[in-house]
Coordinates of C-alpha atoms in Angstrom, one line a residue:
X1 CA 47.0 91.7 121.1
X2 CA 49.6 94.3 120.0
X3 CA 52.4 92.9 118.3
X4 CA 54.9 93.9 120.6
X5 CA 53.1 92.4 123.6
X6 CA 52.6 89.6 121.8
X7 CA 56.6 88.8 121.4
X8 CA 57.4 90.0 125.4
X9 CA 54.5 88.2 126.9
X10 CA 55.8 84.9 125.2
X11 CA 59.7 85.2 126.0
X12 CA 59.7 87.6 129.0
X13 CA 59.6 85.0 131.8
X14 CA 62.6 86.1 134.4
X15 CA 63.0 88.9 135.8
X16 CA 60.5 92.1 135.0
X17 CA 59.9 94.3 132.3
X18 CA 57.7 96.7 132.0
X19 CA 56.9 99.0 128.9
X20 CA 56.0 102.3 128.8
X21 CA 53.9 103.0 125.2
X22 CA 53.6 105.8 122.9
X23 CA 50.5 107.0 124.4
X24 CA 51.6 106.3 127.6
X25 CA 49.9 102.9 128.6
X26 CA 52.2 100.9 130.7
X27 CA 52.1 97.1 130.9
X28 CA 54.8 94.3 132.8
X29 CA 56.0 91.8 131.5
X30 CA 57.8 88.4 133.3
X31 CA 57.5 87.1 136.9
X32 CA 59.8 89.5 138.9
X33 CA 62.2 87.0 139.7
X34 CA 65.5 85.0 138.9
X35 CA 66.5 88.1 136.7
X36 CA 66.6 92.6 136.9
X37 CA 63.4 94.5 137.2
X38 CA 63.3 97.0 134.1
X39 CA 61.3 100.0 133.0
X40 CA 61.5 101.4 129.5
X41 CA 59.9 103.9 127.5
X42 CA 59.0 104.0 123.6
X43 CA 58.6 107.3 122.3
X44 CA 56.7 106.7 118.9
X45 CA 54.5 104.4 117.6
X46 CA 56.7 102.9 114.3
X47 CA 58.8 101.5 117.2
X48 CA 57.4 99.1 118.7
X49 CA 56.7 97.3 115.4
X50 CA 60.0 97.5 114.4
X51 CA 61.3 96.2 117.5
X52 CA 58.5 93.0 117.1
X53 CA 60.5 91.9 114.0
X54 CA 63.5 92.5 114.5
X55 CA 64.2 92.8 118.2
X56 CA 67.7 92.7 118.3
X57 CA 69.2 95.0 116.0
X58 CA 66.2 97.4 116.7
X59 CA 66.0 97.5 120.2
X60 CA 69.8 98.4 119.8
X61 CA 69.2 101.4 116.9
X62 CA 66.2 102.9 119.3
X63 CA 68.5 103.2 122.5
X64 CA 70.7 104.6 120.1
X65 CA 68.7 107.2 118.5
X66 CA 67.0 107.9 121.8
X67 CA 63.8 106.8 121.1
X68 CA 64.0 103.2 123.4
X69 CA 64.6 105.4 126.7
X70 CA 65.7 103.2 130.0
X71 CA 63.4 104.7 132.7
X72 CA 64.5 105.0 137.0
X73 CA 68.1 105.4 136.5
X74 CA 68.6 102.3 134.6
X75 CA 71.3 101.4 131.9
X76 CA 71.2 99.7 128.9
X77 CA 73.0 96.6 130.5
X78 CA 70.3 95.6 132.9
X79 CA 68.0 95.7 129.7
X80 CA 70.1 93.6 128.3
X81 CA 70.6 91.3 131.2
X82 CA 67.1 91.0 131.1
X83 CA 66.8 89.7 127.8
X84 CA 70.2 87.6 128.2
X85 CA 68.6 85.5 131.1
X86 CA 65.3 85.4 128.5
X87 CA 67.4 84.7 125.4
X88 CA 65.8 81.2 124.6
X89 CA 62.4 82.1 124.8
X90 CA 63.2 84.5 122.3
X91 CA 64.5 82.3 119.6
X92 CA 61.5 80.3 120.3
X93 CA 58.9 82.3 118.8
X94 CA 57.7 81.7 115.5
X95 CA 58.6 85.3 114.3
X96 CA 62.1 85.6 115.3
X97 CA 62.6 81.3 114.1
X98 CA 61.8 82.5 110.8
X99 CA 64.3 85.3 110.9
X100 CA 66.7 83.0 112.0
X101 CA 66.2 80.5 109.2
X102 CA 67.3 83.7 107.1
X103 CA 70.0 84.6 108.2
X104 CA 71.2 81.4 108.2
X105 CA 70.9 81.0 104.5
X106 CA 72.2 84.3 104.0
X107 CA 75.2 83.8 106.6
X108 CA 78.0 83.0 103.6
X109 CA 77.1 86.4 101.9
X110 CA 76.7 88.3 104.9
X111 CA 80.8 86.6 105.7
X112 CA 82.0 87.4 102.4
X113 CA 85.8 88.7 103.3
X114 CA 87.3 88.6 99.9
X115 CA 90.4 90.4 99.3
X116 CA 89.6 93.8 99.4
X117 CA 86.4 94.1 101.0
X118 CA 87.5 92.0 104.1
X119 CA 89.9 95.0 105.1
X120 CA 87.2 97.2 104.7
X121 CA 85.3 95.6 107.7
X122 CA 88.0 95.7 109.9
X123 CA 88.7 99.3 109.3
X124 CA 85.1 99.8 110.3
X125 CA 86.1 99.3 113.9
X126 CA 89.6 99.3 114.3
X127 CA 90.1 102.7 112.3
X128 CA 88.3 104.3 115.1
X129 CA 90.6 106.5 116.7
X130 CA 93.3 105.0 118.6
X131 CA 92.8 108.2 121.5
X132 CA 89.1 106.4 122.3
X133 CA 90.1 102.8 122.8
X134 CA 93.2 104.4 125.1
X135 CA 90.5 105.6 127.3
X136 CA 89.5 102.2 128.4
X137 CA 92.0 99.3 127.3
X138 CA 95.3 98.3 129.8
X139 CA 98.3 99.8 129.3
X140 CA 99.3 97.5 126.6
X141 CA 96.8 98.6 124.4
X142 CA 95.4 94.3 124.2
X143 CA 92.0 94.2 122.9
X144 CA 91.2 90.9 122.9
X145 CA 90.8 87.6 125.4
X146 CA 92.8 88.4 128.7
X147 CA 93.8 85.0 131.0
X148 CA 92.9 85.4 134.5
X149 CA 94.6 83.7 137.3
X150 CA 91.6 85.2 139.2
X151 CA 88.4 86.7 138.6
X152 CA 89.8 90.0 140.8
X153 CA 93.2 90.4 139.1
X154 CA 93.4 93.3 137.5
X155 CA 93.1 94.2 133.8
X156 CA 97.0 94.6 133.1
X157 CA 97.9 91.9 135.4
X158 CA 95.5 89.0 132.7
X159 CA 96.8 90.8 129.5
X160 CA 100.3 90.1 130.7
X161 CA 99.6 86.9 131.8
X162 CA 98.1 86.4 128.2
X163 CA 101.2 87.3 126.4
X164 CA 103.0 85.5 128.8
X165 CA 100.4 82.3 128.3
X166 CA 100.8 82.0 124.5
X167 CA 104.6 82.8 124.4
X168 CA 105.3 79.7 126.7
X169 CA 102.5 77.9 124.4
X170 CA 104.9 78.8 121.0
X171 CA 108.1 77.5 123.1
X172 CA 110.4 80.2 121.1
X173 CA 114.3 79.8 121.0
X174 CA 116.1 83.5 120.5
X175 CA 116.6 84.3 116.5
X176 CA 113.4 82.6 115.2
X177 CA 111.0 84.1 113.4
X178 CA 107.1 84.4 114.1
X179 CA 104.3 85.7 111.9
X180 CA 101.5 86.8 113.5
X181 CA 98.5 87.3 112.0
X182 CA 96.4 90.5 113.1
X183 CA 98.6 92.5 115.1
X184 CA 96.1 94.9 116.7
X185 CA 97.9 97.8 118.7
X186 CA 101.0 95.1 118.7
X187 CA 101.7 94.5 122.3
X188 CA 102.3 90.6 121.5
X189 CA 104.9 91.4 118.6
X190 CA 106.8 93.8 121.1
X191 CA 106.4 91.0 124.0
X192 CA 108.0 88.5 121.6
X193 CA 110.8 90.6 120.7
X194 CA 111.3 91.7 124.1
X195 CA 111.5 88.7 126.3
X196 CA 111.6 86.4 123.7
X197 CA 114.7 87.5 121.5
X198 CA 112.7 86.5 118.2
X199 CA 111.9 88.4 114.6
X200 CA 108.5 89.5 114.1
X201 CA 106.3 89.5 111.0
X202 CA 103.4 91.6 112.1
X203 CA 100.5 91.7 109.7
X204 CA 97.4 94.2 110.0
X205 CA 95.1 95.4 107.6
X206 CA 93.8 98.5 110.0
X207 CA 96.6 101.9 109.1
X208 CA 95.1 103.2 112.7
X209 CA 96.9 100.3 114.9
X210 CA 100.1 100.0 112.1
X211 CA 100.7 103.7 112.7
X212 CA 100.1 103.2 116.5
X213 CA 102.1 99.8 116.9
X214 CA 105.4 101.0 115.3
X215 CA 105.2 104.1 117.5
X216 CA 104.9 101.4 120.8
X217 CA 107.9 99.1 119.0
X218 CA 109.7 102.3 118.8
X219 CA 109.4 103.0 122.4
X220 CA 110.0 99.4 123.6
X221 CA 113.6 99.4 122.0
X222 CA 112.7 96.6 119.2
X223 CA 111.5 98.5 116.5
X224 CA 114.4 96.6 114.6
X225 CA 113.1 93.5 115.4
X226 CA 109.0 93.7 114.0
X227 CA 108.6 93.9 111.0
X228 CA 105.0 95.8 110.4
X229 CA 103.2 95.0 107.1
X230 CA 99.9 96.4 106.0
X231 CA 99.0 93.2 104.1
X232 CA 96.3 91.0 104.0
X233 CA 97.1 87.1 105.5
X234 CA 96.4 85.7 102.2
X235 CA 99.0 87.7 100.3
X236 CA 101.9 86.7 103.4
X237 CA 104.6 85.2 101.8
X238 CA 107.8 83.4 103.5
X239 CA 108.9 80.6 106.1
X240 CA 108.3 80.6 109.7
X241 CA 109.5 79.3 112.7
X242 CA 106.1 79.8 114.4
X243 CA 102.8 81.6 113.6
X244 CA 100.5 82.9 115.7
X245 CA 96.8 84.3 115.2
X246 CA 95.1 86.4 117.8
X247 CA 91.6 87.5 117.9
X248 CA 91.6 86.9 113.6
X249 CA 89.7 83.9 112.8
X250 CA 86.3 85.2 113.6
X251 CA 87.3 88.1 111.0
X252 CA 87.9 85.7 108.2
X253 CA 84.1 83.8 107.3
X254 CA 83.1 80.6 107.7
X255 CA 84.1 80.0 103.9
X256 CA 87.2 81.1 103.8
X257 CA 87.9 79.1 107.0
X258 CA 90.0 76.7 104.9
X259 CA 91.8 79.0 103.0
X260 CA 93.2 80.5 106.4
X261 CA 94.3 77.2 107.6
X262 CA 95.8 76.3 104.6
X263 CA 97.4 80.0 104.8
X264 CA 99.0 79.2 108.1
X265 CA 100.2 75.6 107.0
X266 CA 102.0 77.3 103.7
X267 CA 103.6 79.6 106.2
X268 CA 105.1 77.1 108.6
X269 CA 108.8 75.7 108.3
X270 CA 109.2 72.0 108.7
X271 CA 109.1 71.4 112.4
X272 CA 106.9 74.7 113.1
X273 CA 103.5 74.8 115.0
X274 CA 100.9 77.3 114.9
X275 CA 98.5 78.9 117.9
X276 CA 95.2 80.2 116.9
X277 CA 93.0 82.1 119.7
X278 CA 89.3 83.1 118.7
X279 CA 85.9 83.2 120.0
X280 CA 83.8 80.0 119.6
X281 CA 80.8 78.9 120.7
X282 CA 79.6 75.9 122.1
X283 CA 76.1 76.1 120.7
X284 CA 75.9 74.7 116.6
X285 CA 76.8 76.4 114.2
X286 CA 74.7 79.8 113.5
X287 CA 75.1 83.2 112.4
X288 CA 75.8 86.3 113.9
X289 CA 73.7 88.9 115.4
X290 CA 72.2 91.6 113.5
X291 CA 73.9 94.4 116.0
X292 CA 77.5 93.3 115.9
X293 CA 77.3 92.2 112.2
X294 CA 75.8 95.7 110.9
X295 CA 77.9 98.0 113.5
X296 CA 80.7 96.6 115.0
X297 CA 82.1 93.5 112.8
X298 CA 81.0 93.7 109.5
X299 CA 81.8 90.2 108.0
X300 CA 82.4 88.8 111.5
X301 CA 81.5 85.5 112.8
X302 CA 82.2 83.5 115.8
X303 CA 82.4 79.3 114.9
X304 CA 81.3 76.4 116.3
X305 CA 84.2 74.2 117.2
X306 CA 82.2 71.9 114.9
X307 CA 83.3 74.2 112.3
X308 CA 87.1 74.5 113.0
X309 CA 87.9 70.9 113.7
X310 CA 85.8 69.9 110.4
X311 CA 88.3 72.4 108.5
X312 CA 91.0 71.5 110.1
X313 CA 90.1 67.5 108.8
X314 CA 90.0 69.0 105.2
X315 CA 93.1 71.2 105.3
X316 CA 95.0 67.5 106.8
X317 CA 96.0 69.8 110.0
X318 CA 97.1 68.4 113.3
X319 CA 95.3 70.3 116.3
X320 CA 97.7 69.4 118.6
X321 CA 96.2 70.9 121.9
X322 CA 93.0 72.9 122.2
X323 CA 92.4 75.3 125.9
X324 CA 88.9 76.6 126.5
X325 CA 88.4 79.6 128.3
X326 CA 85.4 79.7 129.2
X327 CA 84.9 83.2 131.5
X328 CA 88.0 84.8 130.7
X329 CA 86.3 86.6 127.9
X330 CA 83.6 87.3 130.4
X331 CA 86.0 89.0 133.2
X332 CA 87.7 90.8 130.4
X333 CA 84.8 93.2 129.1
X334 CA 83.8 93.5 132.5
X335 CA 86.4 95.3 133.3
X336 CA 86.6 96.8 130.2
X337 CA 83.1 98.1 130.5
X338 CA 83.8 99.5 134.0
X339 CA 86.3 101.2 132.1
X340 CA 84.8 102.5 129.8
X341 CA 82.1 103.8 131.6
X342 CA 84.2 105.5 134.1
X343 CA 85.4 107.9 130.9
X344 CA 82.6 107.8 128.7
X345 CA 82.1 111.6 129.3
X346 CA 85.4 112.1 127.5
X347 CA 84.3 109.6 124.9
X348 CA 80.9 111.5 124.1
X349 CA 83.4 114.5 124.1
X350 CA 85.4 112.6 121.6
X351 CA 83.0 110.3 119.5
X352 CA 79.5 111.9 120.2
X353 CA 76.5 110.7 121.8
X354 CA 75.2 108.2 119.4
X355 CA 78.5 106.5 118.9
X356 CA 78.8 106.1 122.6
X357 CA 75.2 104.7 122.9
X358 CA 76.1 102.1 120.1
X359 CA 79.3 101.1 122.3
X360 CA 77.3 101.3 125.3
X361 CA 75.0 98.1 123.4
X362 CA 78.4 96.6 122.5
X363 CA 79.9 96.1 125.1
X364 CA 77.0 95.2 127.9
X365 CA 75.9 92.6 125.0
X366 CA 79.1 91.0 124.5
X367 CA 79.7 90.4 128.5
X368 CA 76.5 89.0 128.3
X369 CA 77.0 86.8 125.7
X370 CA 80.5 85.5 127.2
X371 CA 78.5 85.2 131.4
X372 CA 75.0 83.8 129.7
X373 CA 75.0 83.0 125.9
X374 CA 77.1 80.2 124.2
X375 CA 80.3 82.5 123.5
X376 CA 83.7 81.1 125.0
X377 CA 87.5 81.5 123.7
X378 CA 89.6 78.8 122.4
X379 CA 93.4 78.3 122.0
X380 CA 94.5 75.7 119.1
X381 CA 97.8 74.5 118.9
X382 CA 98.3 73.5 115.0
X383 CA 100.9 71.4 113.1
X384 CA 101.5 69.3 110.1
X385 CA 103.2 66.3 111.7
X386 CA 101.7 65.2 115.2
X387 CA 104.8 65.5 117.1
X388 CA 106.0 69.1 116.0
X389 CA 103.9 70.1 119.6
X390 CA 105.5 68.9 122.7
X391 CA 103.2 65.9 123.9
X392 CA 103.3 66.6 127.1
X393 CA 101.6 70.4 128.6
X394 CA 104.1 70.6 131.5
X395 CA 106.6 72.5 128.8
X396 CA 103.8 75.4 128.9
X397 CA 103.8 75.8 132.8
X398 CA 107.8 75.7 132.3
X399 CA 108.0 78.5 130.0
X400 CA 105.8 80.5 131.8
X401 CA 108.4 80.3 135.1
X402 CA 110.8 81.0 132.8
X403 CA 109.5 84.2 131.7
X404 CA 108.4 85.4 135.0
X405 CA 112.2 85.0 135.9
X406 CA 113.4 86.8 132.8
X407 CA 111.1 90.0 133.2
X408 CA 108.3 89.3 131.3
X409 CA 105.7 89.3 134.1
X410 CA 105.8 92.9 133.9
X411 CA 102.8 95.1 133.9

C-alpha cells in the first residue's frame, strides 16, 4: 500500500474522505458518518509523501501553496473538522508517535524565548499590519479569550464583558497602579484607566500595537494615565498595586515559566495579587503543533495546568482562585472566523493569497482545537500571602454590578 493510504486508512474512521491522486486515481477513506464528507485533490506526486510524515504542517503548506486543493465547494475547515473528529487515531500511528517523541525532546529548544529572540517571535505575528486584524476583531481591537454570557452574544458584547470580568477580578481602588504584561492593541489598559481611575504600566514588545495603542489611549481621553513601554517583562522594573497578564504566558516557554512567575511576584507591592489568563490544556503536557509553531507563534506553547501549578510550587506562589473557560475560546474564533471570512477579499487585497490561505488554516484549526482538541483558557489569581485575594468569589460578581452601573458595560 501507498504510504499515504497507509496513514488515512488507519486514522480516517469518521466522517469521509476521499483523495483525489496525482494521476487521478480516487480512493475514500472513513465510514461516512459521525463527521463531514470531504473531497480533496493532490496535484503532484512529492505530496503525498510529504503529507505521510508530516501530516500536519504539510497538509497546511500544500493548501497553502495550492497544491492540496478542497474539491465541491469545500473549505479548508471541513478538512479540518474531519481530521479534528479523527485526531486520536492520528497520534496513534507508529509514524506520527515517533514524530511526536521528537518534538517532545526538542520542545525546550523549539520554546527558547531568551531576551532578544523572544520579541522576535512575537513580532512575527503581531507586526502584521494593524489595518488586517481591523478587518475582523471587535471594536476594541481584543484579540484574545472573550467571556460569553451566551453562545449568541455578540463579539463586542463578550470582549466587554471580558474587560469587565478581570477588572472586577483585580478589585481596583482609583489611584493604584497596574502593570500589565502584553498589552496587545491596549483596550484593557484604556478600560482600566477609564472606569477604573487607575495608572497603567503597559508593556509590549510588538512597535505595531505600541504605535496603535497610544493612538486608542489618545482617543479614549487617558493617554495621561498609561504609560506604554516597549520593554520586555523581564527587564520591568517598579512596585505595583496589581498586575495583570493577558494572552502572555503561552508566549514565554515552558522553561522560562518560573522566571515569569517570579517576574510577577518581584513586581507585586505587599498586599497586591496578580491575574494571569492563558491557554491550557487539559491533556499532559506536550508540544506544540508544527503549523502554529513554524507560522503563527514561533516559540509558543500552550501548558498543562500540570505545568503551571508545578511552577507556581517552586516560585512559593499562592494561586488563589483558578476559572476555566472551557468554550469561550471556542465561541470567540468562531466569530472571529465568520469575520474574517466575510472580508477576506480585502485581506487577499491587502496580504496576498498565500498569507490568507495560511490564516485560513489558522484560524479553522484553532476553533477546532478549542470545540474538539484539549485547548481551554484559564484565569489564575496569584499572591504571596494566601489572604491578599478576597476568600470569598461574591466580591467578583459585586464588581461587575458596579461597573455596569458606572459605564463600563459599554460596547
Amino acid at each position: 500500500m501507498r504510504l499515504l493510504p497507509n496513514l488515512l486508512s488507519r486514522f480516517v474512521k469518521n466522517g469521509r474522505l476521499t483523495v483525489v491522486f496525482e494521476n487521478g486515481f480516487r480512493q475514500t477513506f472513513g465510514s461516512g458518518q459521525n463527521g463531514p464528507d470531504v473531497t480533496i485533490r493532490l496535484t503532484d506526486k512529492a505530496v503525498e509523501r510529504e503529507i505521510f510524515f508530516n501530516p500536519e504542517l504539510k497538509a497546511a503548506e500544500a493548501y497553502m501553496d495550492g497544491r492540496l486543493v478542497i474539491e465541491n465547494g469545500g473549505k479548508v475547515f471541513d478538512l479540518l473538522s474531519l481530521f479534528s473528529v479523527n485526531r486520536t487515531g492520528l497520534g496513534a500511528h507508529p509514524v506520527q508517535k515517533t514524530l511526536r517523541k521528537i518534538w517532545r525532546v526538542l520542545r525546550r529548544r523549539q520554546q527558547n524565548n531568551k531576551l532578544g529572540l523572544a520579541a522576535k517571535n512575537v513580532q512575527h505575528h503581531y507586526d502584521i499590519p494593524t489595518k488586517f486584524y481591523e478587518l475582523w476583531l471587535d471594536e476594541t481591537m481584543t484579540y484574545s479569550c472573550a467571556y460569553y454570557r451566551s453562545p449568541e452574544n455578540s463579539l463586542d458584547q463578550a470582549q466587554m464583558d471580558k474587560l469587565r470580568h478581570i477588572a472586577a477580578k483585580l478589585k481596583l481602588e482609583p489611584g493604584m497602579h497596574v502593570a500589565e504584561i502584553g498589552s496587545g492593541w491596549g483596550s484593557l489598559a484604556i478600560y482600566l484607566a477609564k472606569y477604573c481611575g487607575v495608572k497603567v504600566t503597559a508593556i509590549n514588545v510588538s512597535t505595531e500595537q505600541l504605535a496603535a495603542s497610544r493612538l486608542q489611549a489618545i482617543e479614549a481621553g487617558v493617554a495621561d494615565q498609561i504609560d506604554f513601554r516597549d520593554v520586555d517583562y523581564r527587564e520591568v522594573t517598579g512596585q505595583f498595586d496589581r498586575v495583570v497578564s493577558i494572552g502572555m504566558m503561552e508566549h514565554v516557554g515552558v522553561g522560562h515559566f518560573d522566571g515569569y512567575f517570579t517576574t510577577i511576584r518581584g513586581l507585586l507591592k505587599e498586599g497586591g495579587f496578580a491575574l494571569v489568563h492563558a491557554i491550557g490544556r487539559m491533556s499532559p503536557p506536550g508540544t506544540t503543533a508544527p503549523f502554529i509553531r513554524k507560522y503563527i507563534f514561533p516559540g509558543g506553547y500552550a501548558p498543562a495546568l500540570s505545568e503551571v501549578f508545578a511552577s507556581l510550587e517552586r516560585t512559593g506562589i499562592w494561586c488563589a482562585d483558578c476559572e476555566n473557560l472551557r468554550l469561550h475560546y471556542y465561541w470567540t474564533i468562531r466569530d472571529w472566523r465568520h469575520g474574517y471570512e466575510a472580508k477576506r477579499d480585502e485581506a487577499v487585497a491587502m496580504m496576498g493569497d498565500r498569507f490568507c490561505r495560511m490564516w485560513d488554516f489558522y484560524l479553522a484549526s484553532a476553533e477546532l482545537g478549542f470545540l474538539n482538541g484539549s485547548n481551554f483558557v484559564f484565569q489564575m489569581l496569584i499572591s504571596t500571602r494566601r489572604d491578599d485575594v478576597p476568600v470569598i468569589r461574591d466580591y467578583v460578581a459585586d464588581e461587575e454590578r458596579r461597573l455596569q452601573g458606572s459605564g463600563g458595560s459599554e460596547t
